[in-house]
Short mmCIF file of C-alpha atoms (C1' of nucleotides) in Angstrom, two decimals:
data_model
loop_
_atom_site.label_atom_id
_atom_site.label_comp_id
_atom_site.label_asym_id
_atom_site.label_seq_id
_atom_site.Cartn_x
_atom_site.Cartn_y
_atom_site.Cartn_z
CA MET A 345 -94.16 222.44 -278.16
CA ARG A 346 -93.97 224.64 -275.07
CA GLU A 347 -97.46 224.34 -273.69
CA LEU A 348 -99.52 221.29 -272.98
CA THR A 349 -103.10 220.56 -272.14
CA ILE A 350 -103.71 218.45 -269.09
CA GLY A 351 -104.30 215.40 -271.24
CA GLU A 352 -101.02 215.74 -273.07
CA ALA A 353 -99.18 216.50 -269.88
CA ALA A 354 -100.64 213.39 -268.30
CA ARG A 355 -99.63 211.26 -271.25
CA GLN A 356 -96.11 212.61 -271.28
CA ALA A 357 -95.66 212.24 -267.56
CA GLY A 358 -97.16 208.78 -267.58
CA VAL A 359 -99.97 209.52 -265.18
CA GLY A 360 -103.72 209.99 -265.37
CA VAL A 361 -105.41 213.32 -265.88
CA GLU A 362 -107.10 212.97 -262.54
CA THR A 363 -103.78 212.45 -260.88
CA ILE A 364 -102.57 215.81 -262.08
CA ARG A 365 -105.68 217.48 -260.78
CA PHE A 366 -105.17 215.63 -257.53
CA TYR A 367 -101.58 216.82 -257.21
CA GLU A 368 -102.75 220.30 -257.95
CA ARG A 369 -105.24 220.17 -255.10
CA ARG A 370 -102.44 218.98 -252.83
CA GLY A 371 -100.33 221.92 -253.83
CA LEU A 372 -97.68 219.76 -255.46
CA ILE A 373 -98.06 221.47 -258.79
CA ASP A 374 -99.81 224.66 -259.63
CA ARG A 375 -101.97 225.59 -262.49
CA PRO A 376 -101.49 228.54 -264.80
CA LEU A 377 -105.12 229.37 -265.27
CA LYS A 378 -106.01 230.09 -268.87
CA PRO A 379 -103.23 232.57 -269.60
CA HIS A 380 -104.73 233.85 -272.83
CA GLY A 381 -108.36 233.00 -273.45
CA SER A 382 -110.24 231.02 -270.86
CA GLY A 383 -111.18 227.66 -269.49
CA PHE A 384 -108.47 225.04 -269.66
CA ARG A 385 -105.28 224.43 -267.77
CA ILE A 386 -102.18 224.66 -269.87
CA TYR A 387 -98.83 223.55 -268.58
CA PRO A 388 -95.37 224.65 -269.53
CA ALA A 389 -93.41 221.61 -270.67
CA GLU A 390 -91.14 221.81 -267.63
CA GLN A 391 -94.00 220.86 -265.34
CA ILE A 392 -93.66 217.38 -266.75
CA LYS A 393 -90.43 216.87 -264.90
CA ARG A 394 -92.03 218.00 -261.70
CA ILE A 395 -94.68 215.34 -262.12
CA LYS A 396 -92.12 212.72 -262.98
CA PHE A 397 -90.12 213.67 -259.95
CA ILE A 398 -93.16 213.22 -257.75
CA ARG A 399 -93.69 209.72 -259.10
CA GLN A 400 -90.09 208.72 -258.68
CA ALA A 401 -89.92 210.08 -255.19
CA GLN A 402 -92.99 208.08 -254.32
CA GLN A 403 -91.41 204.91 -255.59
CA ILE A 404 -88.54 205.31 -253.21
CA GLY A 405 -90.73 205.72 -250.22
CA PHE A 406 -91.57 209.39 -249.88
CA SER A 407 -95.14 210.39 -249.14
CA LEU A 408 -96.73 213.25 -251.01
CA LYS A 409 -96.29 215.36 -247.91
CA GLU A 410 -92.58 214.67 -247.85
CA ILE A 411 -92.30 215.26 -251.56
CA HIS A 412 -93.95 218.60 -251.02
CA GLU A 413 -91.24 219.41 -248.52
CA LEU A 414 -88.54 218.24 -250.89
CA LEU A 415 -89.87 220.40 -253.68
CA ALA A 416 -90.24 223.36 -251.39
CA LEU A 417 -86.57 223.17 -250.51
CA ARG A 418 -84.90 225.88 -252.49
CA ALA A 419 -81.98 228.16 -251.94
CA ASP A 420 -84.04 231.28 -251.80
CA PRO A 421 -82.53 234.40 -250.25
CA LYS A 422 -85.98 235.67 -249.38
CA ALA A 423 -86.60 232.67 -247.12
CA ASP A 424 -84.88 231.75 -243.88
CA CYS A 425 -81.86 230.14 -245.41
CA SER A 426 -80.65 228.35 -242.32
CA MET A 427 -83.96 226.63 -241.97
CA VAL A 428 -83.90 225.50 -245.56
CA ARG A 429 -80.43 224.20 -245.00
CA GLU A 430 -81.47 222.31 -241.92
CA GLN A 431 -84.33 220.69 -243.73
CA ALA A 432 -82.13 219.80 -246.64
CA VAL A 433 -79.62 218.21 -244.31
CA ALA A 434 -82.35 216.25 -242.58
CA LYS A 435 -83.69 215.03 -245.89
CA LEU A 436 -80.22 214.11 -246.99
CA GLU A 437 -79.78 211.96 -243.92
CA GLU A 438 -83.07 210.31 -244.61
CA VAL A 439 -82.08 209.63 -248.19
CA ARG A 440 -78.82 208.10 -247.06
CA ARG A 441 -80.57 205.86 -244.59
CA LYS A 442 -82.76 204.63 -247.39
CA ILE A 443 -79.79 204.05 -249.64
CA GLU A 444 -78.08 202.09 -246.91
CA GLN A 445 -81.12 199.90 -246.40
CA LEU A 446 -81.45 199.34 -250.11
CA ARG A 447 -77.83 198.38 -250.29
CA GLN A 448 -78.35 195.78 -247.63
CA ILE A 449 -81.21 194.32 -249.57
CA ASP A 450 -79.09 194.55 -252.68
CA SER A 451 -76.34 192.40 -251.23
CA ALA A 452 -78.83 190.03 -249.70
CA LEU A 453 -80.36 189.51 -253.12
CA GLU A 454 -76.96 189.13 -254.68
CA ALA A 455 -76.02 186.49 -252.16
CA LEU A 456 -79.27 184.71 -252.76
CA ILE A 457 -78.69 184.74 -256.49
CA ALA A 458 -75.11 183.60 -256.07
CA VAL A 459 -76.20 180.64 -254.00
CA CYS A 460 -79.19 179.70 -256.09
CA PRO A 461 -78.10 179.05 -259.68
CA GLY A 462 -76.59 175.58 -259.26
CA CYS A 463 -79.80 174.53 -257.61
CA GLY A 464 -77.86 171.96 -255.60
CA ALA A 465 -78.62 170.63 -252.17
CA LEU A 466 -78.87 173.90 -250.29
CA GLN A 467 -80.84 174.59 -247.22
CA ALA A 468 -83.68 177.05 -247.48
CA CYS A 469 -82.21 180.52 -247.20
CA SER A 470 -84.35 183.58 -247.14
CA ILE A 471 -83.28 187.12 -247.68
CA LEU A 472 -83.60 187.61 -243.97
CA ASP A 473 -80.73 185.33 -243.07
CA THR A 474 -78.41 187.03 -245.48
CA LEU A 475 -79.55 190.34 -244.21
CA VAL A 476 -79.36 189.88 -240.51
CA GLU A 477 -76.53 187.46 -239.98
CA PRO A 478 -73.37 189.54 -240.39
CA SER A 479 -71.89 186.96 -242.78
CA ARG A 480 -68.09 187.24 -242.93
CA GLY A 481 -66.66 186.86 -246.43
CA PRO A 482 -67.72 187.96 -249.91
CA VAL A 483 -70.46 185.41 -250.47
CA PRO A 484 -71.99 184.00 -247.33
CA ARG A 485 -71.94 180.23 -247.22
CA ILE A 486 -75.23 179.03 -245.89
CA GLU A 487 -75.28 175.77 -243.95
CA ALA A 488 -78.25 174.26 -242.23
CA GLU A 489 -79.00 176.18 -239.07
CA GLY A 490 -82.38 174.79 -238.14
CA PRO A 491 -85.86 175.85 -239.18
CA LEU A 492 -86.26 179.43 -240.30
CA PRO A 493 -89.19 181.70 -239.55
CA THR A 494 -91.42 180.70 -242.42
CA ALA A 495 -94.87 182.08 -243.05
CA SER A 496 -97.09 179.13 -243.87
CA PRO A 497 -100.87 179.14 -244.03
CA GLN A 498 -101.43 176.99 -240.96
CA ARG A 499 -104.28 177.81 -238.65
CA THR A 500 -106.25 175.65 -236.24
CA ARG A 501 -108.10 177.04 -233.31
CA GLN A 502 -111.43 177.33 -231.52
CA ARG A 503 -113.15 179.02 -228.60
CA ASN A 504 -116.00 177.90 -226.39
CA GLY A 505 -116.76 179.06 -222.84
CA ARG A 506 -117.29 182.72 -221.99
CA PHE A 507 -117.64 184.99 -218.97
CA GLY A 508 -116.83 188.50 -217.73
CA GLY A 509 -113.62 190.48 -218.13
CA ASN A 510 -112.68 193.91 -219.38
CA ASN A 511 -109.84 196.14 -220.31
CA ARG A 512 -110.18 199.83 -221.09
CA GLY A 513 -107.20 202.10 -221.47
CA THR A 514 -105.50 201.68 -224.81
CA ILE A 515 -101.87 200.77 -224.36
CA ASN A 516 -100.33 200.83 -227.78
CA LYS A 517 -97.55 203.38 -227.73
CA ARG A 518 -94.46 202.64 -229.74
CA SER A 519 -91.41 204.53 -230.79
CA GLY A 520 -92.13 207.47 -233.04
CA PRO A 521 -95.14 209.72 -233.63
CA PRO A 522 -98.50 208.34 -234.91
CA MET B 1302 -85.15 185.10 -223.69
CA ARG B 1303 -86.17 182.91 -226.61
CA GLU B 1304 -89.93 183.40 -226.68
CA LEU B 1305 -91.99 186.54 -226.62
CA THR B 1306 -95.62 187.43 -226.20
CA ILE B 1307 -97.15 189.60 -228.88
CA GLY B 1308 -96.84 192.62 -226.64
CA GLU B 1309 -93.14 192.15 -226.04
CA ALA B 1310 -92.53 191.36 -229.67
CA ALA B 1311 -94.33 194.54 -230.66
CA ARG B 1312 -92.29 196.61 -228.25
CA GLN B 1313 -89.02 195.13 -229.41
CA ALA B 1314 -89.86 195.52 -233.06
CA GLY B 1315 -91.13 199.04 -232.52
CA VAL B 1316 -94.63 198.41 -233.83
CA GLY B 1317 -98.09 198.09 -232.36
CA VAL B 1318 -99.64 194.83 -231.29
CA GLU B 1319 -102.36 195.27 -233.86
CA THR B 1320 -99.78 195.68 -236.56
CA ILE B 1321 -98.36 192.25 -235.83
CA ARG B 1322 -101.80 190.70 -235.99
CA PHE B 1323 -102.35 192.59 -239.21
CA TYR B 1324 -99.14 191.26 -240.74
CA GLU B 1325 -100.11 187.81 -239.64
CA ARG B 1326 -103.42 188.08 -241.47
CA ARG B 1327 -101.53 189.18 -244.55
CA GLY B 1328 -99.30 186.15 -244.32
CA LEU B 1329 -96.17 188.20 -243.70
CA ILE B 1330 -95.45 186.47 -240.43
CA ASP B 1331 -96.93 183.32 -239.04
CA ARG B 1332 -98.01 182.45 -235.61
CA PRO B 1333 -96.88 179.45 -233.62
CA LEU B 1334 -100.18 178.84 -231.88
CA LYS B 1335 -99.81 178.06 -228.20
CA PRO B 1336 -97.03 175.46 -228.48
CA HIS B 1337 -97.41 174.22 -224.91
CA GLY B 1338 -100.59 175.21 -223.10
CA SER B 1339 -103.18 177.30 -224.88
CA GLY B 1340 -104.40 180.70 -225.88
CA PHE B 1341 -101.70 183.22 -226.67
CA ARG B 1342 -99.32 183.70 -229.53
CA ILE B 1343 -95.69 183.33 -228.63
CA TYR B 1344 -92.94 184.32 -230.98
CA PRO B 1345 -89.40 183.07 -231.28
CA ALA B 1346 -87.06 186.03 -230.87
CA GLU B 1347 -85.96 185.80 -234.50
CA GLN B 1348 -89.39 186.87 -235.67
CA ILE B 1349 -88.46 190.33 -234.48
CA LYS B 1350 -86.03 190.75 -237.31
CA ARG B 1351 -88.68 189.69 -239.76
CA ILE B 1352 -90.93 192.44 -238.49
CA LYS B 1353 -88.14 194.97 -238.55
CA PHE B 1354 -87.32 193.97 -242.08
CA ILE B 1355 -90.91 194.54 -243.12
CA ARG B 1356 -90.84 198.04 -241.69
CA GLN B 1357 -87.57 198.94 -243.31
CA ALA B 1358 -88.64 197.59 -246.64
CA GLN B 1359 -91.75 199.71 -246.42
CA GLN B 1360 -89.74 202.81 -245.79
CA ILE B 1361 -87.86 202.32 -248.99
CA GLY B 1362 -90.95 202.01 -251.06
CA PHE B 1363 -91.99 198.37 -251.09
CA SER B 1364 -95.61 197.50 -250.58
CA LEU B 1365 -96.57 194.69 -248.26
CA LYS B 1366 -97.29 192.57 -251.30
CA GLU B 1367 -93.79 193.14 -252.61
CA ILE B 1368 -92.29 192.51 -249.21
CA HIS B 1369 -94.13 189.25 -249.14
CA GLU B 1370 -92.45 188.35 -252.40
CA LEU B 1371 -89.08 189.42 -251.09
CA LEU B 1372 -89.46 187.29 -248.01
CA ALA B 1373 -90.67 184.36 -250.03
CA LEU B 1374 -87.50 184.42 -252.11
CA ARG B 1375 -85.37 181.65 -250.82
CA ALA B 1376 -82.84 179.31 -252.30
CA ASP B 1377 -84.90 176.24 -251.75
CA PRO B 1378 -84.08 173.10 -253.73
CA LYS B 1379 -87.63 171.89 -253.33
CA ALA B 1380 -88.94 174.92 -255.25
CA ASP B 1381 -88.40 175.82 -258.86
CA CYS B 1382 -85.01 177.36 -258.44
CA SER B 1383 -84.85 179.12 -261.78
CA MET B 1384 -88.05 180.96 -261.00
CA VAL B 1385 -86.74 182.04 -257.65
CA ARG B 1386 -83.63 183.25 -259.34
CA GLU B 1387 -85.58 185.18 -261.91
CA GLN B 1388 -87.61 186.89 -259.25
CA ALA B 1389 -84.53 187.69 -257.25
CA VAL B 1390 -82.89 189.21 -260.30
CA ALA B 1391 -85.99 191.27 -261.01
CA LYS B 1392 -86.08 192.50 -257.45
CA LEU B 1393 -82.43 193.31 -257.59
CA GLU B 1394 -82.98 195.45 -260.64
CA GLU B 1395 -85.79 197.22 -258.88
CA VAL B 1396 -83.61 197.84 -255.85
CA ARG B 1397 -80.88 199.27 -258.03
CA ARG B 1398 -83.29 201.58 -259.78
CA LYS B 1399 -84.37 202.85 -256.40
CA ILE B 1400 -80.79 203.32 -255.31
CA GLU B 1401 -80.05 205.24 -258.47
CA GLN B 1402 -83.00 207.53 -257.93
CA LEU B 1403 -82.05 208.09 -254.33
CA ARG B 1404 -78.54 208.92 -255.39
CA GLN B 1405 -79.84 211.56 -257.74
CA ILE B 1406 -81.83 213.11 -254.94
CA ASP B 1407 -78.78 212.77 -252.74
CA SER B 1408 -76.63 214.85 -255.05
CA ALA B 1409 -79.41 217.31 -255.66
CA LEU B 1410 -79.67 217.87 -251.93
CA GLU B 1411 -75.93 218.13 -251.60
CA ALA B 1412 -75.83 220.74 -254.32
CA LEU B 1413 -78.62 222.63 -252.67
CA ILE B 1414 -76.81 222.57 -249.35
CA ALA B 1415 -73.55 223.59 -250.96
CA VAL B 1416 -75.18 226.59 -252.55
CA CYS B 1417 -77.25 227.61 -249.58
CA PRO B 1418 -75.04 228.21 -246.55
CA GLY B 1419 -73.69 231.62 -247.48
CA CYS B 1420 -77.23 232.78 -247.94
CA GLY B 1421 -76.02 235.24 -250.56
CA ALA B 1422 -77.87 236.63 -253.52
CA LEU B 1423 -78.81 233.39 -255.19
CA GLN B 1424 -81.70 232.78 -257.45
CA ALA B 1425 -84.37 230.43 -256.25
CA CYS B 1426 -83.19 226.92 -256.98
CA SER B 1427 -85.31 223.94 -256.26
CA ILE B 1428 -84.20 220.37 -256.09
CA LEU B 1429 -85.79 219.88 -259.46
CA ASP B 1430 -83.33 222.07 -261.28
CA THR B 1431 -80.40 220.28 -259.78
CA LEU B 1432 -82.01 217.00 -260.57
CA VAL B 1433 -83.15 217.43 -264.09
CA GLU B 1434 -80.56 219.66 -265.63
CA PRO B 1435 -77.57 217.39 -266.30
CA SER B 1436 -75.28 219.83 -264.48
CA ARG B 1437 -71.71 219.41 -265.67
CA GLY B 1438 -69.18 219.86 -262.90
CA PRO B 1439 -69.13 219.05 -259.20
CA VAL B 1440 -71.41 221.79 -257.93
CA PRO B 1441 -73.84 223.20 -260.47
CA ARG B 1442 -73.76 226.95 -260.70
CA ILE B 1443 -77.28 228.25 -260.80
CA GLU B 1444 -77.92 231.50 -262.63
CA ALA B 1445 -81.28 233.11 -263.16
CA GLU B 1446 -83.14 231.27 -265.88
CA GLY B 1447 -86.57 232.78 -265.56
CA PRO B 1448 -89.43 231.79 -263.28
CA LEU B 1449 -89.44 228.18 -262.14
CA PRO B 1450 -92.46 225.99 -261.81
CA THR B 1451 -93.50 227.04 -258.34
CA ALA B 1452 -96.55 225.78 -256.52
CA SER B 1453 -98.28 228.79 -255.04
CA PRO B 1454 -101.76 228.84 -253.52
CA GLN B 1455 -103.33 230.99 -256.23
CA ARG B 1456 -106.81 230.27 -257.41
CA THR B 1457 -109.41 232.47 -259.02
CA ARG B 1458 -112.16 231.17 -261.18
CA GLN B 1459 -115.90 231.07 -261.78
CA ARG B 1460 -118.57 229.51 -263.95
CA ASN B 1461 -121.93 230.82 -265.10
CA GLY B 1462 -123.84 229.81 -268.25
CA ARG B 1463 -124.92 226.25 -268.86
CA PHE B 1464 -126.38 224.08 -271.58
CA GLY B 1465 -126.26 220.53 -272.91
CA GLY B 1466 -123.25 218.37 -273.66
CA ASN B 1467 -122.04 214.96 -272.66
CA ASN B 1468 -119.07 212.68 -272.74
CA ARG B 1469 -119.18 209.01 -271.84
CA GLY B 1470 -116.31 206.67 -272.52
CA THR B 1471 -113.53 206.93 -269.98
CA ILE B 1472 -110.22 207.57 -271.66
CA ASN B 1473 -107.61 207.42 -268.98
CA LYS B 1474 -105.11 204.76 -269.92
CA ARG B 1475 -101.48 205.40 -269.14
CA SER B 1476 -98.28 203.45 -269.38
CA GLY B 1477 -98.06 200.45 -267.10
CA PRO B 1478 -100.61 198.21 -265.38
CA PRO B 1479 -103.22 199.63 -262.92
"C1'" DC C 1307 -109.92 182.87 -205.85
"C1'" DT C 1308 -110.03 187.59 -207.06
"C1'" DT C 1309 -107.79 191.27 -209.63
"C1'" DG C 1310 -105.59 193.49 -213.05
"C1'" DA C 1311 -102.95 193.18 -217.10
"C1'" DT C 1312 -102.69 190.99 -221.60
"C1'" DT C 1313 -104.37 188.73 -225.24
"C1'" DC C 1314 -107.99 186.99 -228.32
"C1'" DC C 1315 -111.02 187.86 -232.39
"C1'" DG C 1316 -113.90 190.39 -235.30
"C1'" DT C 1317 -115.41 194.59 -236.97
"C1'" DA C 1318 -115.26 199.41 -237.51
"C1'" DC C 1319 -112.82 203.28 -238.48
"C1'" DC C 1320 -108.96 206.33 -240.33
"C1'" DA C 1321 -105.42 208.46 -243.54
"C1'" DT C 1322 -103.18 208.37 -247.89
"C1'" DA C 1323 -103.23 208.21 -252.76
"C1'" DG C 1324 -105.49 207.95 -256.16
"C1'" DT C 1325 -109.78 206.60 -259.72
"C1'" DA C 1326 -114.23 206.92 -261.48
"C1'" DC C 1327 -118.43 209.40 -262.46
"C1'" DG C 1328 -121.83 212.82 -263.66
"C1'" DG C 1329 -123.19 216.61 -265.72
"C1'" DA C 1330 -121.76 220.80 -267.65
"C1'" DC C 1331 -118.55 223.58 -270.55
"C1'" DC C 1332 -115.34 224.80 -274.24
"C1'" DC C 1333 -113.00 224.17 -278.81
"C1'" DT C 1334 -112.22 222.64 -283.27
"C1'" DA C 1335 -113.56 220.79 -287.51
"C1'" DT C 1336 -117.14 219.93 -290.67
"C1'" DA D 1385 -124.40 225.51 -286.13
"C1'" DT D 1386 -123.48 221.41 -284.39
"C1'" DA D 1387 -121.11 217.12 -283.18
"C1'" DG D 1388 -117.54 215.07 -280.76
"C1'" DG D 1389 -113.74 215.13 -278.06
"C1'" DG D 1390 -111.24 217.04 -274.35
"C1'" DT D 1391 -111.86 219.66 -269.92
"C1'" DC D 1392 -114.06 221.51 -265.93
"C1'" DC D 1393 -115.48 220.72 -261.04
"C1'" DG D 1394 -117.22 218.37 -257.17
"C1'" DT D 1395 -118.23 214.16 -255.09
"C1'" DA D 1396 -118.00 209.24 -254.47
"C1'" DC D 1397 -115.63 205.16 -254.47
"C1'" DT D 1398 -111.43 202.00 -254.12
"C1'" DA D 1399 -107.16 200.02 -252.30
"C1'" DT D 1400 -103.56 199.92 -248.99
"C1'" DG D 1401 -101.87 199.94 -244.43
"C1'" DG D 1402 -102.85 200.26 -240.47
"C1'" DT D 1403 -105.60 201.78 -235.59
"C1'" DA D 1404 -109.25 201.64 -232.39
"C1'" DC D 1405 -112.93 199.31 -229.98
"C1'" DG D 1406 -115.85 195.89 -227.68
"C1'" DG D 1407 -116.41 192.18 -225.13
"C1'" DA D 1408 -114.67 187.73 -223.90
"C1'" DA D 1409 -110.84 184.71 -222.33
"C1'" DT D 1410 -106.53 183.84 -220.13
"C1'" DC D 1411 -102.43 184.55 -217.35
"C1'" DA D 1412 -99.74 185.92 -213.26
"C1'" DA D 1413 -99.84 187.89 -208.55
"C1'" DG D 1414 -101.56 188.55 -204.34
#
DNA sequence: CTTGATTCCGTACCATAGTACGGACCCTAT
DNA sequence: ATAGGGTCCGTACTATGGTACGGAATCAAG
């Protein structure tokens, strides 16, 4: 089975038909218009892995735009090779940052699991504490350190009086582009 | 400096003021309503790390809903500890899947970079090939294997005749929940 | 006390990533 | 030939994660 209809391709890649058409519109995959007769898209089986790659890349935090860039990266002598290389290096750094962050969460979860099972008299310990406090030693011992930043559904407030006041001139800049 | 206004907190966390209010509405952070006088939110400095954590977790592919779950995970004797543990283990598995996927992309990028610099007469080689082909050996040697699935902006098509036909009954199920 | 900067809240708006729909078209089997 | 299923395309709608705005209130300085 070398060629697939859109429906089969979707099933094999684990996505919806519409999703494939959507990716096509975004230029993430292309479509070999009716190579013999007419009418329907048919995909070579290897497109499936492209689609699967897109999904996986999304799950680890890449946007479709970034995935497009990733897929466009290719050692092609006809292109400006140094630019490709630069982009690849930049992406690699990004990937490593992500891995590092995931590793931190990984150990935080491990620590949490290590502390939890006995279900003894432990203080509340969120992933944040494990993450942010440097924690010397293999498994961080958590002792009471006062109340942690907990998100509880508390809310009590009201307004009453009112009179003039105004502020125009959006001040909302933060690090990084919009 | 133990307490911050929303503006300072936003600046320190590298987000917009509105973002903090947004997270608050989503229950990701809480707000210690005017502890002394009245009116404005003030945050303990440690909330900053909570906000930073949220951002980082987003960058590695967690949704706000998932981040909420992550932050809610805590070794708390008052809660059902076994459930917490289960969730933590599930999250840990998820994190490790992500790490694995990132590592694959990592080596694909490395291979791409290793092959690129000379800018010699190489065949086009996208990240996909490096990723999907098992590639025995440290740096996969890429030899021409025929045209790869490339996304090019080609598009030529038209319609003309028309007559009856209909299809009701959405068939679009795929693996996994919606 | 006035001024200007911040903050408050609610609502509206935006981009991204799909999903669903409608109505037509094409293909295969009967 | 015709019935039914899969496809086609364009457009509309949804969900998520913010951003922007308007007008009022509040704080800190002068």
